Coordinates of C-alpha atoms and ligand atoms in Angstrom, one line a residue:
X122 CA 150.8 70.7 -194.4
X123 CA 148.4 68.7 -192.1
X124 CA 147.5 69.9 -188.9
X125 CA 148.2 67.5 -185.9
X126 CA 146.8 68.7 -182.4
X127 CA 147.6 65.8 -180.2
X128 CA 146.7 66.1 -176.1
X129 CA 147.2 63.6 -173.1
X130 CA 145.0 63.4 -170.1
X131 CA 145.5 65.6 -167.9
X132 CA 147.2 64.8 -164.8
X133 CA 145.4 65.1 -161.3
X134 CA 147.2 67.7 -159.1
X135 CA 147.6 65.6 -155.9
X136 CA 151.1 64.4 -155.5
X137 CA 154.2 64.1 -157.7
X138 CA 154.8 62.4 -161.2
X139 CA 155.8 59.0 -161.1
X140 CA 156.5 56.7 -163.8
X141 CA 152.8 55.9 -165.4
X142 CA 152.4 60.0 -165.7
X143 CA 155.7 59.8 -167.6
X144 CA 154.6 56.9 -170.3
X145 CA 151.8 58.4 -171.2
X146 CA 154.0 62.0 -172.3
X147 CA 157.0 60.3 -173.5
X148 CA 154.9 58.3 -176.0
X149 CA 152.7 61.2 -177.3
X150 CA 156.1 63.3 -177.3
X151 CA 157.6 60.4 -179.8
X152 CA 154.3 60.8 -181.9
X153 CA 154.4 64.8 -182.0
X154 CA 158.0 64.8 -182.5
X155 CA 157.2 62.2 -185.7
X156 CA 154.2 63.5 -187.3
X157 CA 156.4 67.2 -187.1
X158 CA 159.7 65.6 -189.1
X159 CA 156.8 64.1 -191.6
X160 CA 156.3 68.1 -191.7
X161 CA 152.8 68.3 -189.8
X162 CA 152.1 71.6 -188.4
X163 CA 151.9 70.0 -184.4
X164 CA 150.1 71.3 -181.6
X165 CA 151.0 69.2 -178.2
X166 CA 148.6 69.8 -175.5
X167 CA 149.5 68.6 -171.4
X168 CA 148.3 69.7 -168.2
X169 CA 147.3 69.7 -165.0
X170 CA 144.0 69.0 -163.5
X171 CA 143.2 71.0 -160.7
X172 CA 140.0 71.1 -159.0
X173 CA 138.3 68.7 -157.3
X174 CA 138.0 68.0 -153.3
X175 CA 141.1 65.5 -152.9
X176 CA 142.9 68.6 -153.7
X177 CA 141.1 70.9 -151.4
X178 CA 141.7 68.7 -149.0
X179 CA 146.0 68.4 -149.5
X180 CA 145.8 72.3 -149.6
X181 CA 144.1 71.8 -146.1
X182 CA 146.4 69.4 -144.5
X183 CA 149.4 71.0 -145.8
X184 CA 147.5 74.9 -144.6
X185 CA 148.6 76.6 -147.9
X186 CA 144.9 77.5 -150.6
X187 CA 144.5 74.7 -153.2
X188 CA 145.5 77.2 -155.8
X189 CA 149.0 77.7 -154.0
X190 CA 149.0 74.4 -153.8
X191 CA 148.4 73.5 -157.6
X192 CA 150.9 76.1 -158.6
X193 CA 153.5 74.5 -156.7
X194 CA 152.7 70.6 -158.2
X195 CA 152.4 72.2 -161.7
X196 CA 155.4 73.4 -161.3
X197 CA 156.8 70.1 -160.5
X198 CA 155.3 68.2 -163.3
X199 CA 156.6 71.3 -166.0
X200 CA 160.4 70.7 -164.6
X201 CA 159.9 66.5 -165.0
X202 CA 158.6 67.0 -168.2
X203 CA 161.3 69.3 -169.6
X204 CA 163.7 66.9 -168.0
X205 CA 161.9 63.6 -169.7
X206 CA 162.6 66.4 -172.9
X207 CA 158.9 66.5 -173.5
X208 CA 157.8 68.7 -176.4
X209 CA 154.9 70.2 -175.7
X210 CA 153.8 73.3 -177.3
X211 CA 151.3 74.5 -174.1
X212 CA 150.4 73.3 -170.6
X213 CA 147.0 74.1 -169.5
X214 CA 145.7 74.4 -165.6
X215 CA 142.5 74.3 -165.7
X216 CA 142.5 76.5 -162.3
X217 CA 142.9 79.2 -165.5
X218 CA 140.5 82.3 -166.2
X219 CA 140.5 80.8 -170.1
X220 CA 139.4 76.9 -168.7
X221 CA 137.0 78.0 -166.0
X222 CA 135.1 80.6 -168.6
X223 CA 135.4 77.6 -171.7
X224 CA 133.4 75.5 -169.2
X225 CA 131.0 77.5 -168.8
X226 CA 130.6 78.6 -172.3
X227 CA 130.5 74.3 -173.4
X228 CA 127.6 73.9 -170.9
X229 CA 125.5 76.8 -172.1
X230 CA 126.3 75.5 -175.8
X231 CA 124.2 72.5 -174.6
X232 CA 121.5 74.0 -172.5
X233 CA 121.3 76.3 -175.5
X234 CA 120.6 73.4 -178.0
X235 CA 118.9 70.7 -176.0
X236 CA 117.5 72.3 -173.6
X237 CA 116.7 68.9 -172.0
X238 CA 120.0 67.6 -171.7
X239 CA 120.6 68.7 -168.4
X240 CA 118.1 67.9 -166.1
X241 CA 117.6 67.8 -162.0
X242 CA 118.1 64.8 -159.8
X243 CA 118.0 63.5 -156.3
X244 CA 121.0 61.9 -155.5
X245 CA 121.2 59.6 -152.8
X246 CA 124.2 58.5 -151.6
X247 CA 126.7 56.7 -149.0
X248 CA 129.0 60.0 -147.9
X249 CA 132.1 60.2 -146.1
X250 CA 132.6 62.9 -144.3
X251 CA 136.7 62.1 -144.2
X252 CA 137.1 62.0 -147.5
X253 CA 133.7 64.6 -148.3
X254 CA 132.7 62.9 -151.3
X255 CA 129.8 60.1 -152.3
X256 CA 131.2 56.5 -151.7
X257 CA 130.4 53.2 -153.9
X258 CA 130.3 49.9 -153.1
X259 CA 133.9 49.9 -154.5
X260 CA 135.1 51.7 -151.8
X261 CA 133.6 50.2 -148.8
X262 CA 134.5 47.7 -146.8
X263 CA 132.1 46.5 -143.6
X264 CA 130.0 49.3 -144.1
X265 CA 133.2 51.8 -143.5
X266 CA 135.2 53.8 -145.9
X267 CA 138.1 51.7 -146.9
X268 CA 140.5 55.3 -146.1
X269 CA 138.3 56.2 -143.1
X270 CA 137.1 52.8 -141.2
X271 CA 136.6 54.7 -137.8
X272 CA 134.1 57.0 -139.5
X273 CA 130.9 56.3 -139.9
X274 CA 129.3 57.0 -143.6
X275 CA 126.3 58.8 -143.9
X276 CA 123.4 58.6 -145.8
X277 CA 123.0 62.3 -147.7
X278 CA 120.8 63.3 -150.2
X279 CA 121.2 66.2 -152.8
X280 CA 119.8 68.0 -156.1
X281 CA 122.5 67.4 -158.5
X282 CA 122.3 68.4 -162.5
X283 CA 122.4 65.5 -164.4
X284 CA 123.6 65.1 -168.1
X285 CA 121.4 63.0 -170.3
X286 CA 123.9 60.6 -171.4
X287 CA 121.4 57.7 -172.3
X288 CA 119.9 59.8 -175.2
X289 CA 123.4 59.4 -177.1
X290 CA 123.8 55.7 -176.9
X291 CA 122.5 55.3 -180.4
X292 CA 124.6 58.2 -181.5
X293 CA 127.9 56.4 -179.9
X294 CA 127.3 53.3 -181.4
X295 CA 126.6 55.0 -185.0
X296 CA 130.4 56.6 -184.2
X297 CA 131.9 53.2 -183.9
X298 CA 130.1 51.5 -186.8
X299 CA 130.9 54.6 -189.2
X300 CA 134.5 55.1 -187.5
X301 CA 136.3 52.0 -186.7
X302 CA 139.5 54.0 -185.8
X303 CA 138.1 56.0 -183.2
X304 CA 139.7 54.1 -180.7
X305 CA 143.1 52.2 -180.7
X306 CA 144.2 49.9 -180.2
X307 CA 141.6 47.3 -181.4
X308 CA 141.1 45.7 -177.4
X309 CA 139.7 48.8 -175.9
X310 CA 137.5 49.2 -179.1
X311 CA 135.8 46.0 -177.8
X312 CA 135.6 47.1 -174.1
X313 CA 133.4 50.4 -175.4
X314 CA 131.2 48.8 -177.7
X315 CA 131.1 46.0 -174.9
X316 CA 130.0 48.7 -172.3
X317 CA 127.5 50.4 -175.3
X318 CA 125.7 46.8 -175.4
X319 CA 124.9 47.3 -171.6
X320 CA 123.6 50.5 -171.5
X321 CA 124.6 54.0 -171.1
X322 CA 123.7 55.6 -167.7
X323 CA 122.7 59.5 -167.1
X324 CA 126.2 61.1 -165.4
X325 CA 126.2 63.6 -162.5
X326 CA 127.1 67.1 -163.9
X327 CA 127.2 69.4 -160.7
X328 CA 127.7 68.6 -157.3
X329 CA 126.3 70.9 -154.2
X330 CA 129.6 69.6 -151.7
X331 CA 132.3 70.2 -153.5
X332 CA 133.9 74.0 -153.5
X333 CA 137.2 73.7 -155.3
X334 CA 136.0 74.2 -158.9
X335 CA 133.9 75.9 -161.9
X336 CA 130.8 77.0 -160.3
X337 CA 127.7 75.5 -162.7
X338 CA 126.2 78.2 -164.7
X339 CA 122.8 77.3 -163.4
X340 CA 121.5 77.3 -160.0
X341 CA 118.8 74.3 -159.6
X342 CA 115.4 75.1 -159.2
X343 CA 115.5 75.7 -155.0
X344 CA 118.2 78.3 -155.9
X345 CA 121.3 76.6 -155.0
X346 CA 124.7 77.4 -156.8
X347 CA 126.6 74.2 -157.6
X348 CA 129.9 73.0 -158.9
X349 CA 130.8 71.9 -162.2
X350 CA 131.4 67.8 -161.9
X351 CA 135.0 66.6 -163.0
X352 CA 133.7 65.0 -166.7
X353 CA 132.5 68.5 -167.5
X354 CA 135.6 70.4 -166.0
X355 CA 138.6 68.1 -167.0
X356 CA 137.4 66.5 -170.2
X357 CA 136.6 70.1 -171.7
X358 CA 140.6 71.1 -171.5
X359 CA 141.2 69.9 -174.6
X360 CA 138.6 71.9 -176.1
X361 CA 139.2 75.6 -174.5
X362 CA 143.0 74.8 -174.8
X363 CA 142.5 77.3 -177.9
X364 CA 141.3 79.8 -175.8
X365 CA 144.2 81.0 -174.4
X366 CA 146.7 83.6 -175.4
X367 CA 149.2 82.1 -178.1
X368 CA 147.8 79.2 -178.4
X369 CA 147.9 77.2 -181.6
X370 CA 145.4 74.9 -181.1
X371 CA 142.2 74.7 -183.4
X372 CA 139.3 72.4 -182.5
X373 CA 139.4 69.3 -183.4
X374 CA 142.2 67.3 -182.2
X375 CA 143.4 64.7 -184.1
X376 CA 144.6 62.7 -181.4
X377 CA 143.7 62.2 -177.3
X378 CA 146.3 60.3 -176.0
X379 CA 144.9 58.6 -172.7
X380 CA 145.2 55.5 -170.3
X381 CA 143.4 52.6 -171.0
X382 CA 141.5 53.4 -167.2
X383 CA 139.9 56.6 -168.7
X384 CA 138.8 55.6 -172.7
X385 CA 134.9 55.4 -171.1
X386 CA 135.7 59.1 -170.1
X387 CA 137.0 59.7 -173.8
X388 CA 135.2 57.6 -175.8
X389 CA 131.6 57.8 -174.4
X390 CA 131.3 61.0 -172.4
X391 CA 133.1 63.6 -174.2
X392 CA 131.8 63.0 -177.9
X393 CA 128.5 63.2 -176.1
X394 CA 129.0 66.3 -174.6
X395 CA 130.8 67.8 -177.7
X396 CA 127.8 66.5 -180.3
X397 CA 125.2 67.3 -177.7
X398 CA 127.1 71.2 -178.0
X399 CA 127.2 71.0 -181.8
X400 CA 130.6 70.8 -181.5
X401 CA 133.0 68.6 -183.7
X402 CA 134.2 65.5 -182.3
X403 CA 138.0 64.3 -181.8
X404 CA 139.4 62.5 -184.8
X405 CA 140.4 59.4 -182.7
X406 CA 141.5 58.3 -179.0
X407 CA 144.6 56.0 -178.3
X408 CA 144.5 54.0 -175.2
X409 CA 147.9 52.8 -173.8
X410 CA 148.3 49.9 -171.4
X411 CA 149.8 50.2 -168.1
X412 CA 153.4 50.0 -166.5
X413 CA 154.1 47.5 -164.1
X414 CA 157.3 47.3 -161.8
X415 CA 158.7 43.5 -161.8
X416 CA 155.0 42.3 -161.9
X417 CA 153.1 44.6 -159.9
X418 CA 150.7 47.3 -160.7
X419 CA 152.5 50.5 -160.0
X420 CA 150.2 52.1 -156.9
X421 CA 150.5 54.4 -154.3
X422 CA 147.9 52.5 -152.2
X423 CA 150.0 49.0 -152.6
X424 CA 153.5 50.0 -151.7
X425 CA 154.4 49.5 -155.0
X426 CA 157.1 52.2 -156.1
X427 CA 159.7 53.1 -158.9
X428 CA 161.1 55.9 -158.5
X429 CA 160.9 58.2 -161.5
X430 CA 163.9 60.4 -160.5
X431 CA 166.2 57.4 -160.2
X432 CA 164.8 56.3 -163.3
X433 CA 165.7 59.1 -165.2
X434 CA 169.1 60.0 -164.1
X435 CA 169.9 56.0 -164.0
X436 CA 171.3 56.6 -167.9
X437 CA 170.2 59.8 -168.7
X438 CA 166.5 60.7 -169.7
X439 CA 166.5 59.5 -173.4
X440 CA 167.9 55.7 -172.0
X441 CA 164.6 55.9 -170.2
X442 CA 162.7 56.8 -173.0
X443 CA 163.6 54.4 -175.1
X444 CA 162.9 51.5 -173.2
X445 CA 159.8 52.7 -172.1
X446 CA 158.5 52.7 -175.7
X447 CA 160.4 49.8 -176.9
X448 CA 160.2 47.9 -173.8
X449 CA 157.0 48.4 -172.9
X450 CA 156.0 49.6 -175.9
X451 CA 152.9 52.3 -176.5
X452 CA 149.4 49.7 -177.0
X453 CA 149.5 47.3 -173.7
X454 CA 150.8 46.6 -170.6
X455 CA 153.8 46.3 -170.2
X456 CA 156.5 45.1 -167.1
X457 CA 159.5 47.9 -165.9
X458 CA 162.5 46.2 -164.1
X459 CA 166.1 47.6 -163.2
X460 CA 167.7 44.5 -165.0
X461 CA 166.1 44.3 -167.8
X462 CA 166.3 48.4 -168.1
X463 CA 170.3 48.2 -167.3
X464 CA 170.5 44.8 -170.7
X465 CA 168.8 47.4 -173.0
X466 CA 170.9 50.0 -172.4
X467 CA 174.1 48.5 -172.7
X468 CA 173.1 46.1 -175.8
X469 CA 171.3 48.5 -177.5
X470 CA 172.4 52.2 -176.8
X471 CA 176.3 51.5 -175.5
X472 CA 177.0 48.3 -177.4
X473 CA 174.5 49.2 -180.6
X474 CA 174.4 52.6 -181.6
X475 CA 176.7 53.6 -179.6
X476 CA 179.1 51.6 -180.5
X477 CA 178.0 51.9 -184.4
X478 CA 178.3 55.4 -184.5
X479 CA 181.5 56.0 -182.4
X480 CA 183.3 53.1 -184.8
X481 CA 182.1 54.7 -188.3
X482 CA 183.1 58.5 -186.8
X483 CA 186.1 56.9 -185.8
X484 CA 187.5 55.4 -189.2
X485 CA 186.2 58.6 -191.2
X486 CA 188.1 60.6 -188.7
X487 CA 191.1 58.4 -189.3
X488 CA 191.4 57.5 -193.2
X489 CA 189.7 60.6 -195.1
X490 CA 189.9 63.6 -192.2
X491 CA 187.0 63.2 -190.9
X492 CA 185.1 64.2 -194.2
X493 CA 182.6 61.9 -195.4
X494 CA 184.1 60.6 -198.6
X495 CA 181.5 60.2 -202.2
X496 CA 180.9 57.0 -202.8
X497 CA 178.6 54.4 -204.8
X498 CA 175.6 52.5 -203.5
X499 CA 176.1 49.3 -201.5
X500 CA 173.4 46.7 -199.6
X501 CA 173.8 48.8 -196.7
X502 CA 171.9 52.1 -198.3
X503 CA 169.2 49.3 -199.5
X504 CA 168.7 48.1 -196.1
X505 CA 168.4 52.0 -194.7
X506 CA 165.5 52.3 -197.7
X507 CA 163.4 49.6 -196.8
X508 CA 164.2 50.7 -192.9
X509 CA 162.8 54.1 -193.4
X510 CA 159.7 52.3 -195.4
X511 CA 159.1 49.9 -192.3
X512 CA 159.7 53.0 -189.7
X513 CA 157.5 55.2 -191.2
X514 CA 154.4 52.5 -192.0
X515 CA 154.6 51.8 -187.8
X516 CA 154.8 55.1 -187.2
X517 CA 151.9 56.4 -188.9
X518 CA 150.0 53.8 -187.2
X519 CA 151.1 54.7 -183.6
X520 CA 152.9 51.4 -183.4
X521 CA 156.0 53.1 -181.4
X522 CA 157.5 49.6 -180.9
X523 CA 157.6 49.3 -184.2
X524 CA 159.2 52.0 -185.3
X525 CA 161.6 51.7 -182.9
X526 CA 162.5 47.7 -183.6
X527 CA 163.0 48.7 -187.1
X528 CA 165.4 51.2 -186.7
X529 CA 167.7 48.9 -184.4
X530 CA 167.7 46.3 -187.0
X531 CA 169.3 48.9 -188.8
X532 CA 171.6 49.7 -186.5
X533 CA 172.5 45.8 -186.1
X534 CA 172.6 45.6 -190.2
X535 CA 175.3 48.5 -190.1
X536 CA 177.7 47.0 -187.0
X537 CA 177.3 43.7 -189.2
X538 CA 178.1 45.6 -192.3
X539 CA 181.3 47.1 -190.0
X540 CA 182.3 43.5 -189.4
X541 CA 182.1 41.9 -193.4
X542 CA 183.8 45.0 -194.9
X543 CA 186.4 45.6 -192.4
X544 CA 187.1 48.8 -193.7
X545 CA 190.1 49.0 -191.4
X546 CA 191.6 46.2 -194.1
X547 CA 190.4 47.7 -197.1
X548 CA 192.5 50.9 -196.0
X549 CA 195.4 48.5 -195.6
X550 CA 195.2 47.0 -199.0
X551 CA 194.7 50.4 -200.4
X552 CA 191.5 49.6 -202.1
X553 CA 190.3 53.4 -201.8
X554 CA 187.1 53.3 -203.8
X555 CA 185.4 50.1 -201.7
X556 CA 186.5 52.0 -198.7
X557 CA 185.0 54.9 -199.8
X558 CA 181.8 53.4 -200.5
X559 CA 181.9 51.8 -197.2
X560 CA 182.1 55.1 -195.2
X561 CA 179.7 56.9 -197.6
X562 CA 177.5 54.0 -196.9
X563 CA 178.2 53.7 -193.1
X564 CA 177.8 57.8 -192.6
X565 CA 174.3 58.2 -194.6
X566 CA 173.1 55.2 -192.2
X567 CA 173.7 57.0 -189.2
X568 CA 172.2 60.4 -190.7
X569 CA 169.1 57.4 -191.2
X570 CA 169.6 56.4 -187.9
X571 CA 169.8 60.2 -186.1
X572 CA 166.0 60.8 -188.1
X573 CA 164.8 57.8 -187.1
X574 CA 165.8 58.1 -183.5
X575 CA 164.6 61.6 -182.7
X576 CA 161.2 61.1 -181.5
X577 CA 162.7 58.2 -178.7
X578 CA 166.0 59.9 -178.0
X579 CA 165.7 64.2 -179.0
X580 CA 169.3 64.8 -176.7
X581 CA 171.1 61.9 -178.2
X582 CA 169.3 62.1 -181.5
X583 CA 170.7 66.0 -181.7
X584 CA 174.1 65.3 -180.0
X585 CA 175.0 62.5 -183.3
X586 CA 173.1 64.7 -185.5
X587 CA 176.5 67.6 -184.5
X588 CA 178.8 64.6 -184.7
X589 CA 177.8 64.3 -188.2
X590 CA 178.7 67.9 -189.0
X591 CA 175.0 68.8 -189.7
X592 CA 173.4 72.3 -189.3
X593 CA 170.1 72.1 -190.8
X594 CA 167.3 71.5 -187.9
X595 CA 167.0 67.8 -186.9
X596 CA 163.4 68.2 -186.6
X597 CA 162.9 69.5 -190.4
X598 CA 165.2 66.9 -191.7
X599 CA 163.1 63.8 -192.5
X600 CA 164.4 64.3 -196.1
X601 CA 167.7 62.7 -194.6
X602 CA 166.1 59.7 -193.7
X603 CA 164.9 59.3 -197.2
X604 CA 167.9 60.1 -199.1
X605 CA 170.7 60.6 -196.7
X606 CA 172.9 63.6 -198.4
X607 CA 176.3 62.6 -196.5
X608 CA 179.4 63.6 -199.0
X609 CA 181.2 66.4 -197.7
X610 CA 180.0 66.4 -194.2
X611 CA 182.7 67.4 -191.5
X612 CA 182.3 64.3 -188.7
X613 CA 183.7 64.2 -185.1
X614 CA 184.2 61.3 -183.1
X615 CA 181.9 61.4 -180.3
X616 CA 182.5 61.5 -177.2
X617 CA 180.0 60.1 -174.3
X618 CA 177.4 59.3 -176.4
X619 CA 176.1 56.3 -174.4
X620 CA 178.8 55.4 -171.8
X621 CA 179.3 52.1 -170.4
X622 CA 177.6 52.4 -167.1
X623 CA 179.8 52.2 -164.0
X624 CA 178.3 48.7 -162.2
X625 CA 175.8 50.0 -159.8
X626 CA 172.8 48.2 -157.7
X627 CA 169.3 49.3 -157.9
Ligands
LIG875 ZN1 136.7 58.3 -146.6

């Protein structure tokens, strides 16, 4: 039995989940929920991050203490994601004792080592006092603050800790040589090595102004206690998730899920930090592509909303997982609209297996009692083989699309199959044996079918799973995609499964 500890990123503890927060865990929930029916022993790791002055700040404005206020998002986020059906095994805060004391124990790893590795600087910077935190040339406009153009920025210096990042660059670059399948897809590859080629850049490890975090084990050499900068607070979740009580995780993960906005943080950073502490690196990172709404890049800042909440109850949560994987799909960007969300439910959840599943329940119910007759091999069992092939082959290579596509060809293969064998005539004609090969065939497909949908669809996936009289966990049952074991099975019609949706507007 492999191990497979798969994490996201961390989510920033500043406002609610919206739709991008709710990609990134419904695809790594469709790989942990796979890699455990191919009977990997999964750990899956979300959280919240929770330091950091933005959120001092909301705790402010709104008078609660930032960790009143983090308690009350992360308790937001945990009731989406058990909504969205998201499987994780453990949700980490890194406002916790077990975080904040992991921190410190990674930083002293590396003063411990190389000594050197941490070093002080002057920093000199462009500070607004609005937002209390250094501004780049990215963020100004005319001189101003592009959130505070009244205010005037200030020039401030400070003694910062710095992490020698440039001594890695020939370490990094040996990674991606030796491991081409450190990071996925193949495009953001080429944007890291692209970013090597120019350089790496020494990274701010401590700041003096900002209060809401892990205090830096060291003081710098005029005495002064600092905080722990976000790379070496937030990236090192994934690495003290073990840490805490119950927890399953071992070090290394097999897998960082993240967005395609944050590999730099994932794939240059952190293995630094991790070989620069002796520690073992992350056995690879996949990059996901962005969400946008009819065209537009999903922001707070541009007005640009979909509403995750309507999203969700729109057709129930699994409707909006599927299309988020096989709509978007898991690798690039990838364009959300009502209409197109409203077409894929009806043609391929109502009208495909929906339809496929309540028809086939529907004739066993009606010519053998509802118990799935024996029956002899037919093209639709070969079709369910080389689907389970093609599924599995995607799978494995995070290709969530894939996997996804191939299963509804199945599911259009068995309606088709439906229509040439017209079991409904072969019952006429009394030609039992066809018919009973035909609702053998018809009843393994959709055991196929409930496997293969699991990881997109865990409510719907269960609820066809009962309808086929199974007990046996769904999640331990990959052997039923394989070799569907059908004869004898006690079926219901379903009921509900993907109702035709009453016409509404968005
Ligand atoms: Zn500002």
């Amino acid at each position: 039995m492999a191990r497979f500890f798969v994490t996201t990123a961390i989510d920033y503890a500043n406002g609610d989940p919206h739709m991008g927060h709710a990609f990134e865990k419904v695809g790594a929930d469709a790989i942990a929920r796979y890699r455990r029916l191919r009977g990997d022993e999964v750990w899956f790791l979300i959280g919240m991050d929770e330091h950091g002055q933005k959120v001092a700040q909301v705790a402010q404005e709104r008078g609660v203490s930032p960790q009143a206020l983090t308690d009350e998002i992360a308790a937001t986020f945990l009731a989406t994601w058990r909504d969205l059906g998201i499987s994780n095994d453990q949700f980490i805060r890194t406002t916790a004792a077990e975080h904040k004391a992991g921190v410190t124990d990674l930083i002293e790893r590396i003063f411990a080592r190389n000594p050197d590795d941490f070093y002080e600087r002057r920093y000199r910077g462009r500070y607004c006092v609005g937002c209390e935190s250094f501004k780049t040339d990215a963020d100004i406009v005319d001189g101003k603050c592009v959130l505070h153009p009244t205010r005037v920025l200030e020039d401030v210096e400070e003694r910062n800790w710095f992490f020698r990042l440039s001594r890695y660059q020939a370490f990094l670059e040996e990674l991606l040589e030796r491991k081409p399948d450190f990071i996925q897809p193949e495009i953001r590859r080429n944007e890291i090595l692209g970013l090597l080629r120019q350089g790496l850049e020494d990274v701010s490890a401590s700041r003096s102004r900002i209060t809401w975090g892990v205090p830096f084990p060291r003081p710098t050499s005029d005495g002064e206690a600092q905080t722990t900068y976000v790379w070496f607070d937030a990236l090192p979740n994934y690495w003290t998730a073990p840490r805490f009580g119950g927890s399953g995780a071992a070090w290394p993960a097999q897998l960082h899920v993240v967005g395609k906005d944050i590999t730099r943080f994932h794939c240059v950073i952190w293995p630094a930090m991790l070989h620069a502490a002796g520690e073992a690196l992350p056995e690879r990172v996949w990059a996901h592509g962005f969400i946008y709404f009819g065209g537009d890049r999903l922001s707070k800042s541009a007005g640009v909303r979909l509403d995750l909440r309507e999203a969700i109850t729109r057709h129930g949560p699994d409707a909006l997982r599927y299309f988020l994987l096989r709509e978007v799909g898991f690798a690039n960007d990838g364009n959300f609209t009502w209409e197109r969300f409203d077409e894929r439910y009806v043609s391929d959840l109502a009208d495909g297996l929906g339809n496929l599943a309540s028809r086939t329940l529907a004739m066993i119910e009606k010519y053998r009692g509802g118990v799935v007759p024996a029956g002899q091999a037919t093209s639709l069992d070969a079709a369910g083989a080389d689907t389970v092939a093609r599924y599995g082959q995607a799978m494995d290579a995070l290709d969530l699309r894939g996997g996804a596509e191939a299963a509804w060809e199945l599911v259009t293969a068995a309606n088709q199959y439906i229509v040439q064998t017209a079991p409904w005539a072969l019952a006429k004609q009394a030609r039992d044996r066809e018919l009973d090969d035909a609702l053998h065939a018809l009843a393994g497909c959709l055991l196929r079918l409930a496997v293969l949908v699991h990881p997109f669809m865990p409510g719907k996936a269960g609820e066809l799973w009962g309808y086929l009289g199974q007990s046996a966990a769904l999640p331990a049952s990959w052997a039923q995609a394989e070799a569907p074991q059908a004869v004898g099975a006690q079926v219901r019609k379903p009921e509900g499964l993907f109702p035709r949706p009453a016409p509404t507007t968005p």
